[in-house]
Short mmCIF file of C-alpha atoms and ligand atoms in Angstrom, two decimals:
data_model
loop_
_atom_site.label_atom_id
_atom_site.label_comp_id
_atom_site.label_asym_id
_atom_site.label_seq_id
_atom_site.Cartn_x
_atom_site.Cartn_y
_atom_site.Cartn_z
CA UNK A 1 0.00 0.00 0.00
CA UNK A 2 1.43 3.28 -1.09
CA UNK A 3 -0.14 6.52 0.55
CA UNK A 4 -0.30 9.62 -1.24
CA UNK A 5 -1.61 13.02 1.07
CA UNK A 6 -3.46 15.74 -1.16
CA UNK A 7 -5.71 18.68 -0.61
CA UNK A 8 -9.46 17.99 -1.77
CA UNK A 9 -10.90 21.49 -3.48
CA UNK A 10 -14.42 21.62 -2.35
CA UNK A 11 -17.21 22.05 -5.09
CA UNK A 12 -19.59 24.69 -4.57
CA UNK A 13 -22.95 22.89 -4.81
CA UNK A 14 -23.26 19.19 -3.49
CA UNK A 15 -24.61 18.20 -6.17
CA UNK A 16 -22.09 20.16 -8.71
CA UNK A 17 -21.55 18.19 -12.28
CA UNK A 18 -17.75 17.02 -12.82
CA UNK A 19 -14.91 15.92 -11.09
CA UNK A 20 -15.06 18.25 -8.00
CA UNK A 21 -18.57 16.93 -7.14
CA UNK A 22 -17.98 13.29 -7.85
CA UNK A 23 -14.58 13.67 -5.30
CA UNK A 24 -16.91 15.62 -2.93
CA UNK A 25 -19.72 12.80 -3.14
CA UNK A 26 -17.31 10.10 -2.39
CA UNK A 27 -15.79 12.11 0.51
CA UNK A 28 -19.28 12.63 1.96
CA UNK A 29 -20.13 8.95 1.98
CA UNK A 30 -16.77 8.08 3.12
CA UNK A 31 -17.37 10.35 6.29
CA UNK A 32 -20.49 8.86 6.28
CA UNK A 33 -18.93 5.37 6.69
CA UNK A 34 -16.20 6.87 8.97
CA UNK A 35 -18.84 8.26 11.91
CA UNK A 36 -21.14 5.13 11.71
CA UNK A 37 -18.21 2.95 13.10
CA UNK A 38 -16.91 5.50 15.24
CA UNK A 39 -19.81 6.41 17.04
CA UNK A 40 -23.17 5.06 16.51
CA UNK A 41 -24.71 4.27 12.87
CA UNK A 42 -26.49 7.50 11.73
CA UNK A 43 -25.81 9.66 15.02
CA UNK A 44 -24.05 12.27 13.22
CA UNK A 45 -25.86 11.42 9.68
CA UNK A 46 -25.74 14.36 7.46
CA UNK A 47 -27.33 15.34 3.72
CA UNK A 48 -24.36 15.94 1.28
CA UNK A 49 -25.65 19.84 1.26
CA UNK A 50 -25.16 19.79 5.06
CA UNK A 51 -21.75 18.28 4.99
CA UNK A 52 -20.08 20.58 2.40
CA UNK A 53 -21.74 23.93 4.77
CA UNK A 54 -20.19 21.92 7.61
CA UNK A 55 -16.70 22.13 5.60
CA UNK A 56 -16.88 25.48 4.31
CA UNK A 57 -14.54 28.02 5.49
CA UNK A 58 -15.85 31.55 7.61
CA UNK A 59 -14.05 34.89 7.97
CA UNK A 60 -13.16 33.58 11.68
CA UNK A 61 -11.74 29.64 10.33
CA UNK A 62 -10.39 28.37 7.31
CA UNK A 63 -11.57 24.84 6.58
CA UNK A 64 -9.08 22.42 4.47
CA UNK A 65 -9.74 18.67 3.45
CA UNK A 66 -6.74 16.49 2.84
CA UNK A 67 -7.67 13.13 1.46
CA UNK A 68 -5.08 10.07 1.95
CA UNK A 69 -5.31 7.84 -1.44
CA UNK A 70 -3.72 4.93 -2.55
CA UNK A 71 -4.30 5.38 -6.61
CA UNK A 72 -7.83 5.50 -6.73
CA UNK A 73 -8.87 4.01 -3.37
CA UNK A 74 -9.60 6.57 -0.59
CA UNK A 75 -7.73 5.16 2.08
CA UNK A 76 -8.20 8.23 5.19
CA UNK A 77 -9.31 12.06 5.22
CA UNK A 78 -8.16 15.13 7.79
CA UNK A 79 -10.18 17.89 8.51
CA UNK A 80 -7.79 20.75 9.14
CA UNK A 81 -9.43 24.38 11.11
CA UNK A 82 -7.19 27.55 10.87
CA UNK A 83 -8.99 30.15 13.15
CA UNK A 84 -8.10 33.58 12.01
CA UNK A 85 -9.76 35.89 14.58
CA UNK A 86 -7.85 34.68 17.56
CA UNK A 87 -6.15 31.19 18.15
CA UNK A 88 -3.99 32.30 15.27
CA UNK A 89 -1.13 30.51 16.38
CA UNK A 90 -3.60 26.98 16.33
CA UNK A 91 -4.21 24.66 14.02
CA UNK A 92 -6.74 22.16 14.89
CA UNK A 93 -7.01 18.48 13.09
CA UNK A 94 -9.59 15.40 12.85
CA UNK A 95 -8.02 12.61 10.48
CA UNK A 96 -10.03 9.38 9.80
CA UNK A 97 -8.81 6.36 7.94
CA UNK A 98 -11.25 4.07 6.25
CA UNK A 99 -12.46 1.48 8.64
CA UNK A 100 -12.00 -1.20 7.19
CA UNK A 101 -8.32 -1.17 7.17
CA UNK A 102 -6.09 -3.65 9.16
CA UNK A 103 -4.53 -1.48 12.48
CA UNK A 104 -1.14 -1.51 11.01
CA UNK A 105 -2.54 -0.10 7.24
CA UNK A 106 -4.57 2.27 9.18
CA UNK A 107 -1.62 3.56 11.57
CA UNK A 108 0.28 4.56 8.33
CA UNK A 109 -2.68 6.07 6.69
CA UNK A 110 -3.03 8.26 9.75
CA UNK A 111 1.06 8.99 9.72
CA UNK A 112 0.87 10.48 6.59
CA UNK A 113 -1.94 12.30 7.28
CA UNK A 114 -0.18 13.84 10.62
CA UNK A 115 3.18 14.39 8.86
CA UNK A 116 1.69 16.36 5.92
CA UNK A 117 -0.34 18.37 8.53
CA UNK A 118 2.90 19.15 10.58
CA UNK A 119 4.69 20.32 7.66
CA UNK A 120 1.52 22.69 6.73
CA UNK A 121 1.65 24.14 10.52
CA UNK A 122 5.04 24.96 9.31
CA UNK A 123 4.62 26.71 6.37
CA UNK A 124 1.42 28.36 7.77
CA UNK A 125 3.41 29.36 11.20
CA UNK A 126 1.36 27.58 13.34
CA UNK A 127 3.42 26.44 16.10
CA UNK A 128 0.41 24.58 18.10
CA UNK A 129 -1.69 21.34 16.35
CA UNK A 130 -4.90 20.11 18.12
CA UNK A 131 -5.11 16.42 16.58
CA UNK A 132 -7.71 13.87 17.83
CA UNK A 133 -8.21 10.22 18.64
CA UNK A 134 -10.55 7.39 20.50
CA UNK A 135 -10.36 8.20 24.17
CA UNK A 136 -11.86 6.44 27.40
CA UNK A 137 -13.26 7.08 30.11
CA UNK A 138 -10.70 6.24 32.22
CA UNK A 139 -7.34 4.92 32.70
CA UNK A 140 -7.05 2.15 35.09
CA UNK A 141 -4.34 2.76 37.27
CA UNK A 142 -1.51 0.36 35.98
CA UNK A 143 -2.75 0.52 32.56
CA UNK A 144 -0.21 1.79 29.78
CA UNK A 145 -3.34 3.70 28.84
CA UNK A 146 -2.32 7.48 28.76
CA UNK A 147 -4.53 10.09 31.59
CA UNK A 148 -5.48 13.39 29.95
CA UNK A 149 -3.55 16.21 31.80
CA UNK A 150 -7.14 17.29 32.91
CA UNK A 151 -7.47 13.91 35.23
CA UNK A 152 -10.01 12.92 33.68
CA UNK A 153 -10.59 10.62 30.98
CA UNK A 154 -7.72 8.84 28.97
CA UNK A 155 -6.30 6.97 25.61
CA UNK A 156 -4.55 3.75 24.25
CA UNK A 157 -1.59 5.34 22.95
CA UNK A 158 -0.80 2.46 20.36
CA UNK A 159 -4.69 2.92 19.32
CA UNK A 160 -3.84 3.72 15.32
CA UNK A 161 -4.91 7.04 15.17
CA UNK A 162 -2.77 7.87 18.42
CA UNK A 163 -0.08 6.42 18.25
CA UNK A 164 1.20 8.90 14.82
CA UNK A 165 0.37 11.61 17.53
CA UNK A 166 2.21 10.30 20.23
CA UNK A 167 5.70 9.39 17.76
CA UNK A 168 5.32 13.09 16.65
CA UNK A 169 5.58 14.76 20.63
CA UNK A 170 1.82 15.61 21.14
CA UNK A 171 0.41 15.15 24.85
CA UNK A 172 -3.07 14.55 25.84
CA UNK A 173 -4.51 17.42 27.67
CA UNK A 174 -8.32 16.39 27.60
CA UNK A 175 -11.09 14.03 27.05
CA UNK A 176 -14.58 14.28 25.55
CA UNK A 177 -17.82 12.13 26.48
CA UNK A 178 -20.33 12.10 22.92
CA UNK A 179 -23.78 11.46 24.38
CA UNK A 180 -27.22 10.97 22.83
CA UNK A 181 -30.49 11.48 24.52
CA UNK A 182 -33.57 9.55 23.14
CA UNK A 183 -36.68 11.71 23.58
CA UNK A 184 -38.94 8.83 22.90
CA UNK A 185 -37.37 7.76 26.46
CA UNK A 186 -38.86 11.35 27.86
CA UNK A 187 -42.38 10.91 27.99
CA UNK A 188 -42.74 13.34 31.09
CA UNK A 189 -40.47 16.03 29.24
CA UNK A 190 -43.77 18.45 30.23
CA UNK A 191 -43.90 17.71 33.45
CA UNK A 192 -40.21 17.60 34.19
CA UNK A 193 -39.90 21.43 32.11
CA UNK A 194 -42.88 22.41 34.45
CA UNK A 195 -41.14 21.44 37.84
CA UNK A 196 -38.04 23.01 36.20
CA UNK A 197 -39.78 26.32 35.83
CA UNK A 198 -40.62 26.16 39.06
CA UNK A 199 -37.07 25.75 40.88
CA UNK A 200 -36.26 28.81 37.87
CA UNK A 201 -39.01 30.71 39.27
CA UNK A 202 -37.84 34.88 38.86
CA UNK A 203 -36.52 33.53 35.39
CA UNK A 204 -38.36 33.93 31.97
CA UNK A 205 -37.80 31.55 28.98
CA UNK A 206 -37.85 33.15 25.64
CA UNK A 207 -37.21 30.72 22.28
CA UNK A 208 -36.43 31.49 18.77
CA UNK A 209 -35.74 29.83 15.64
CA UNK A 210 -33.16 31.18 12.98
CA UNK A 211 -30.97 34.25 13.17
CA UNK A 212 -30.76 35.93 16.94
CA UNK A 213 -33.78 38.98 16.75
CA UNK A 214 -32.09 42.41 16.67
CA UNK A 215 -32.79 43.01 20.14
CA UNK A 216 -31.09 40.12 21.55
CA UNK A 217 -28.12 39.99 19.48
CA UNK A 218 -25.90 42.00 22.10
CA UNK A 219 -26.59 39.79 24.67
CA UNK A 220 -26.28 36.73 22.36
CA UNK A 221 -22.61 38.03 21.23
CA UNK A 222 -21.90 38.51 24.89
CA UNK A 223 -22.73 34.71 25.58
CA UNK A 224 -21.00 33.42 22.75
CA UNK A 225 -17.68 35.21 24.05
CA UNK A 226 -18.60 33.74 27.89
CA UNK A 227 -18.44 30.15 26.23
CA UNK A 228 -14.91 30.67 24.88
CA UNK A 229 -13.68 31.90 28.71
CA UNK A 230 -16.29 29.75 30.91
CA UNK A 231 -15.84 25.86 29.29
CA UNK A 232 -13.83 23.96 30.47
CA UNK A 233 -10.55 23.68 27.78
CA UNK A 234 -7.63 21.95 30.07
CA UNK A 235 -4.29 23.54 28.73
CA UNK A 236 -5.37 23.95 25.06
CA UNK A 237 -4.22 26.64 23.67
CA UNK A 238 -7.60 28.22 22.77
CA UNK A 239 -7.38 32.41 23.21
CA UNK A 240 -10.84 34.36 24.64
CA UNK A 241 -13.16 34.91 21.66
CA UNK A 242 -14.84 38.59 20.35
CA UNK A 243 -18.10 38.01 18.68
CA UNK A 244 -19.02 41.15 16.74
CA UNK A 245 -22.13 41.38 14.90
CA UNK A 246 -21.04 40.56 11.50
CA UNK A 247 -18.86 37.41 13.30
CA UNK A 248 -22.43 36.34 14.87
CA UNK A 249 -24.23 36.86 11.71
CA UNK A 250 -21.59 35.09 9.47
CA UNK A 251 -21.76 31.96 12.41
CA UNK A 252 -25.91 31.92 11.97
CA UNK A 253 -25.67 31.98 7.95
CA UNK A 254 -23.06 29.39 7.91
CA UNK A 255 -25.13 26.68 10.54
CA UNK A 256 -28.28 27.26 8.36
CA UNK A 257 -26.80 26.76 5.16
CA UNK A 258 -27.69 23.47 3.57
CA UNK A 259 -31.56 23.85 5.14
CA UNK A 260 -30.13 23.46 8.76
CA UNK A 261 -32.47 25.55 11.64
CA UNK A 262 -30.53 26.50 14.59
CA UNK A 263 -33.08 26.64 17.61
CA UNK A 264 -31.84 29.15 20.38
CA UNK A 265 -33.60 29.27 24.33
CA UNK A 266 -32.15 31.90 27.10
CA UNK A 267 -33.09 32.39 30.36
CA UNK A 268 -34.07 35.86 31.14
CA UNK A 269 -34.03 38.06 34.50
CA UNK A 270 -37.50 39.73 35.65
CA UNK A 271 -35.48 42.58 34.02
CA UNK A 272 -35.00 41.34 30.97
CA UNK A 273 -31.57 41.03 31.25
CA UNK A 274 -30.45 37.86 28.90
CA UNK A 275 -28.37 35.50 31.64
CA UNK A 276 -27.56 31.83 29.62
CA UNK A 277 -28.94 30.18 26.68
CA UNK A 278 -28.83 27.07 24.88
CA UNK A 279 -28.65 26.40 21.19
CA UNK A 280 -29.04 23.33 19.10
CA UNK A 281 -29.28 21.72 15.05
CA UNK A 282 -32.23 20.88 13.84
CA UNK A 283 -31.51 19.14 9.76
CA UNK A 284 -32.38 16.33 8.52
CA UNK A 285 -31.89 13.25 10.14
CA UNK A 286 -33.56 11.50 12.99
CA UNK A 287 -30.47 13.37 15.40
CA UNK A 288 -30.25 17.12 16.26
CA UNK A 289 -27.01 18.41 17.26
CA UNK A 290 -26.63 19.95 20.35
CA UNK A 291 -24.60 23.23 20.38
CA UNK A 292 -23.38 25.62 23.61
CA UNK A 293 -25.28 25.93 26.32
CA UNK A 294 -24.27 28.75 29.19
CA UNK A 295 -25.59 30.70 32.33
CA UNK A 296 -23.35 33.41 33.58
CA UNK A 297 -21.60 33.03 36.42
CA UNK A 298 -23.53 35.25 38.79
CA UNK A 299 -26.69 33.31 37.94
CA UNK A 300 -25.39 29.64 38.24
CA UNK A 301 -26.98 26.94 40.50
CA UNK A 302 -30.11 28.29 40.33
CA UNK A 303 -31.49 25.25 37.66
CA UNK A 304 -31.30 27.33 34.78
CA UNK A 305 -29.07 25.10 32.90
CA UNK A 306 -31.50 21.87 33.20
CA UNK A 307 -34.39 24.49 32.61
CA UNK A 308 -32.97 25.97 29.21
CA UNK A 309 -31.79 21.97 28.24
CA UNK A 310 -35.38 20.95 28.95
CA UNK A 311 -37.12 23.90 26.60
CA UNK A 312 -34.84 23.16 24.06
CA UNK A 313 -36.28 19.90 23.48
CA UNK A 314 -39.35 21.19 24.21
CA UNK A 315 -39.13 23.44 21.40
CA UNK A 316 -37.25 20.47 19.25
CA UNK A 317 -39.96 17.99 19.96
CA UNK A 318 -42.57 20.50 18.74
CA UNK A 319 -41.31 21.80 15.87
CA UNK A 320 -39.25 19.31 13.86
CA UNK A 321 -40.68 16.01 15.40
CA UNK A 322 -38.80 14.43 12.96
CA UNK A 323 -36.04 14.13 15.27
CA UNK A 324 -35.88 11.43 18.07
CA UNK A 325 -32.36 11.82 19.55
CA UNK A 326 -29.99 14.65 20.56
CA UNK A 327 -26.24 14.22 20.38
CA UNK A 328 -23.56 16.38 22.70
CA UNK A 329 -19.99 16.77 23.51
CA UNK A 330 -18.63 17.60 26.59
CA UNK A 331 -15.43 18.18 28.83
CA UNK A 332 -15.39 15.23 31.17
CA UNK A 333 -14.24 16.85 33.43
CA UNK A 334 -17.34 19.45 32.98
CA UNK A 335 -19.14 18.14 36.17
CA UNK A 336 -21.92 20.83 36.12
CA UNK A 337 -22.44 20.42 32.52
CA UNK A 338 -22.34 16.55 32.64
CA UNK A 339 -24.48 16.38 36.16
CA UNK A 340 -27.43 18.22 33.98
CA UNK A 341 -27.18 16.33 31.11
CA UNK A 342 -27.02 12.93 33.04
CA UNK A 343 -29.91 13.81 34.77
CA UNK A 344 -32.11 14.82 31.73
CA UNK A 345 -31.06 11.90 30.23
CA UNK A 346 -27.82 11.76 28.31
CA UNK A 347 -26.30 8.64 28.33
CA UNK A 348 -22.61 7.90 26.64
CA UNK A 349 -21.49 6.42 23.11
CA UNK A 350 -17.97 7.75 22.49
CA UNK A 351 -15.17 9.52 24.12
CA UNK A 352 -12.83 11.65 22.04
CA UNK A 353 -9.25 12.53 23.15
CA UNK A 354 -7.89 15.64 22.34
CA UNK A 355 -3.86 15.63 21.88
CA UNK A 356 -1.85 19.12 21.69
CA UNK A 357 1.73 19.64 19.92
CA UNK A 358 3.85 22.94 20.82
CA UNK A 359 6.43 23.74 18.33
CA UNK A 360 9.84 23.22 20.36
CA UNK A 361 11.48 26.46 21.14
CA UNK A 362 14.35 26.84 18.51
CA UNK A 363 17.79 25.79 20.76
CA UNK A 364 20.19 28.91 20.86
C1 COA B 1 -23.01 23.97 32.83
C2 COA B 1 -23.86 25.16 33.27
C3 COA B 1 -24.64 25.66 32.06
C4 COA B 1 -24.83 24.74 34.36
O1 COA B 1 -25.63 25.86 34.66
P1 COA B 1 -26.45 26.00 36.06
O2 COA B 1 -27.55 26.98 35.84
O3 COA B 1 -25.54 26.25 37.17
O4 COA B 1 -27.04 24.56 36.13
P2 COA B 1 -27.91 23.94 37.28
O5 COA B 1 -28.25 24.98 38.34
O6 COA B 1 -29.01 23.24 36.56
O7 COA B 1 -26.88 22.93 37.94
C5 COA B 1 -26.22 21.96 37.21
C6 COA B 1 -25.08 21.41 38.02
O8 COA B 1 -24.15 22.48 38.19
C7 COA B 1 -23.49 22.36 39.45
N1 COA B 1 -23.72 23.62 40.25
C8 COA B 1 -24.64 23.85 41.18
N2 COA B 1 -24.47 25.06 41.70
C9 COA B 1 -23.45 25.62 41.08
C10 COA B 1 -22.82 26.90 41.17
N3 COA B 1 -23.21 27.83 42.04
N4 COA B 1 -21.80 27.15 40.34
C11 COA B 1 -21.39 26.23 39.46
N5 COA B 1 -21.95 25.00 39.34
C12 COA B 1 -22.97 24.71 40.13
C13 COA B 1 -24.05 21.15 40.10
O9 COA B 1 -23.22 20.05 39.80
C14 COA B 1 -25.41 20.99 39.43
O10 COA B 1 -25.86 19.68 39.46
P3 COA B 1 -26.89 19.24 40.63
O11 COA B 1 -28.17 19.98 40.36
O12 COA B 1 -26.99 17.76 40.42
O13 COA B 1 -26.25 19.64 41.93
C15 COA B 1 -22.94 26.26 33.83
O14 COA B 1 -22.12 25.73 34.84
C16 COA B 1 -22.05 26.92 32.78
O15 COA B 1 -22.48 27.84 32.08
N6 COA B 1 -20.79 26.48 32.63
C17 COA B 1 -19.84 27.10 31.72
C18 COA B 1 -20.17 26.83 30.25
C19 COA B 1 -20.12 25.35 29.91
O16 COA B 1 -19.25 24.63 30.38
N7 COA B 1 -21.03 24.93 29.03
C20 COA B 1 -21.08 23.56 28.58
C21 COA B 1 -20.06 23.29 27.53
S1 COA B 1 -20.26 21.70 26.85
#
């Protein structure tokens, strides 16, 4: 097996005539394949439309596809994400190698893929990669499985997508937990969002599809920028974020493109004053995608993160019935984040390990 790294230039329709399209099809099936075995069959399912907005590029990231071939036969893709608003210095990277591949083809596939990403970093002057791989829960102590620098949650490092990582100096700083939530297993989500409101009482829920109205935009921006400082992150090198309007407008154009709704809740003050919110992806399969969810500070503890949860599949459940489960990430070491989520109803698929490489310090 020979294995030959390339960039993949992304059509601009999904279903564009010609070689561009018929590379982007096979790409979209492939990552298709890719998240079935990785996670749970259709749990992150996507239209072709959907995938290619998913892959597009935005004035705050730069999106490139690499695709690892062997002559014709697709043998592993990398997603690579250049922020350019702040994180400049970052380069972030998912690779996946076909899964059917033997554990020693697949380590190589995944090699290639990490040493044509290094070299990029270079020539980009990015001096810190973000690369991913399985992770655990844990790491029984004893193990040679490696703990995430956050303490919680681990990885095999000889796993094939790993072990490239660990060869070329990257350390494990955190861990996530992918959970879906059945809602056909909520049958008293009215009554539960009712007792909810109660403990909340003092709050207000408001709950909007599409772009954030005029009047709430401020806030919204504000929120946004609170996510970037409040979760959890370990030692990744991730800077505080700015959301101006035209960054928050650009972000709400690019999640609806390819007929995805985004579906927004926040929790107000008698006031009016806009103090967390919770967004998720409504498209078109059976899963919706959960997005951030955040109450400031000051207003924590009060159950306004289980109440806004609740709404939002509330709302989700009345409006695009269609879909039956919810997927999410989170920190695991996110304890308030994971003790709501848990308790509505979250249970676990995946974990995801997140590796970090710092360019050594030239030696004087
Ligand atoms: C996660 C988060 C939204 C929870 O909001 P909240 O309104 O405090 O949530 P709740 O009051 O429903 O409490 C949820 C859990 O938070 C913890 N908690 C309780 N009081 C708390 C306080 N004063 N401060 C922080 N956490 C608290 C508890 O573990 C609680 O679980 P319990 O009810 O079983 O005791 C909030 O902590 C937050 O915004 N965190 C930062 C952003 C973030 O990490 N988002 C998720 C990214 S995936």
């Amino acid at each position: 097996m020979t294995v030959e790294v390339r960039t993949v230039d992304l059509p601009d329709a999904a279903d564009e005539v010609g070689e561009r399209g018929d590379r982007f099809r096979r790409h979209h099936a492939f990552a298709t394949r890719v998240s079935d075995a990785r996670y749970a069959p259709g749990a992150f399912d996507l239209r072709p439309d959907e995938r290619l907005a998913a892959w597009a590029s935005s004035p705050s990231e730069r999106h490139v596809r690499l695709e690892a071939v062997d002559g014709d036969r697709l043998l592993g893709a990398a997603d690579l994400w250049l922020p350019l608003s702040e994180s400049t210095d970052v380069l972030d990277v998912g690779t996946a190698s076909d899964p059917e591949l033997e554990a020693a083809q697949a380590r190589d596939v995944h090699r290639a893929l990490v040493a044509h990403v290094l070299a990029l970093a270079d020539a980009q002057g990015r001096t810190v990669v973000m690369g991913g791989s399985p992770g655990l829960a844990s790491a029984p102590p004893g193990s040679a499985l490696v703990a995430a620098a956050t303490g919680f949650g681990a990885a095999d490092p000889s796993d094939p997508e790993a072990a490239p990582l660990v060869e070329a100096g990257f350390a494990l700083e955190q861990v996530y937990r992918v959970s879906l939530v059945d809602l056909d297993a909520l049958p008293d989500l009215p009554e539960r969002l009712a007792a909810a409101r109660e403990r909340s009482a003092g709050y207000r829920v408001l709950a909007w599809e599409g772009p954030t109205p005029p009047e709430h935009r401020s806030a919204i921006r504000g929120l946004h920028e609170r996510m970037s400082t409040d979760a959890p992150v370990g030692d990744l090198a991730l800077e505080p974020e700015t959301w101006s309007d035209e960054r928050l407008a650009a972000f709400e154009e690019q999640k609806a493109r390819g007929g995805r709704t985004i579906r927004t809740v926040a929790a107000a003050t008698a006031d009016g004053e806009l103090v967390g919110f919770s967004r998720l992806f409504a498209g078109d399969s059976d899963v919706a995608r959960q997005h951030d969810t955040l109450v400031v500070r000051e207003h924590r503890g009060h159950g306004l993160g289980m109440l806004l949860k609740l709404a939002n599949l509330a709302e989700l459940a009345a409006h695009h019935p269609h879909h039956r489960r919810v997927s999410t990430w989170n920190a695991e070491e996110n304890r308030p984040m994971l003790a709501t989520n848990e308790a509505v109803g979250f249970a676990p698929i995946a974990y995801e390990a997140v590796w970090q490489r710092r360019q050594r310090e030239e030696q004087p």
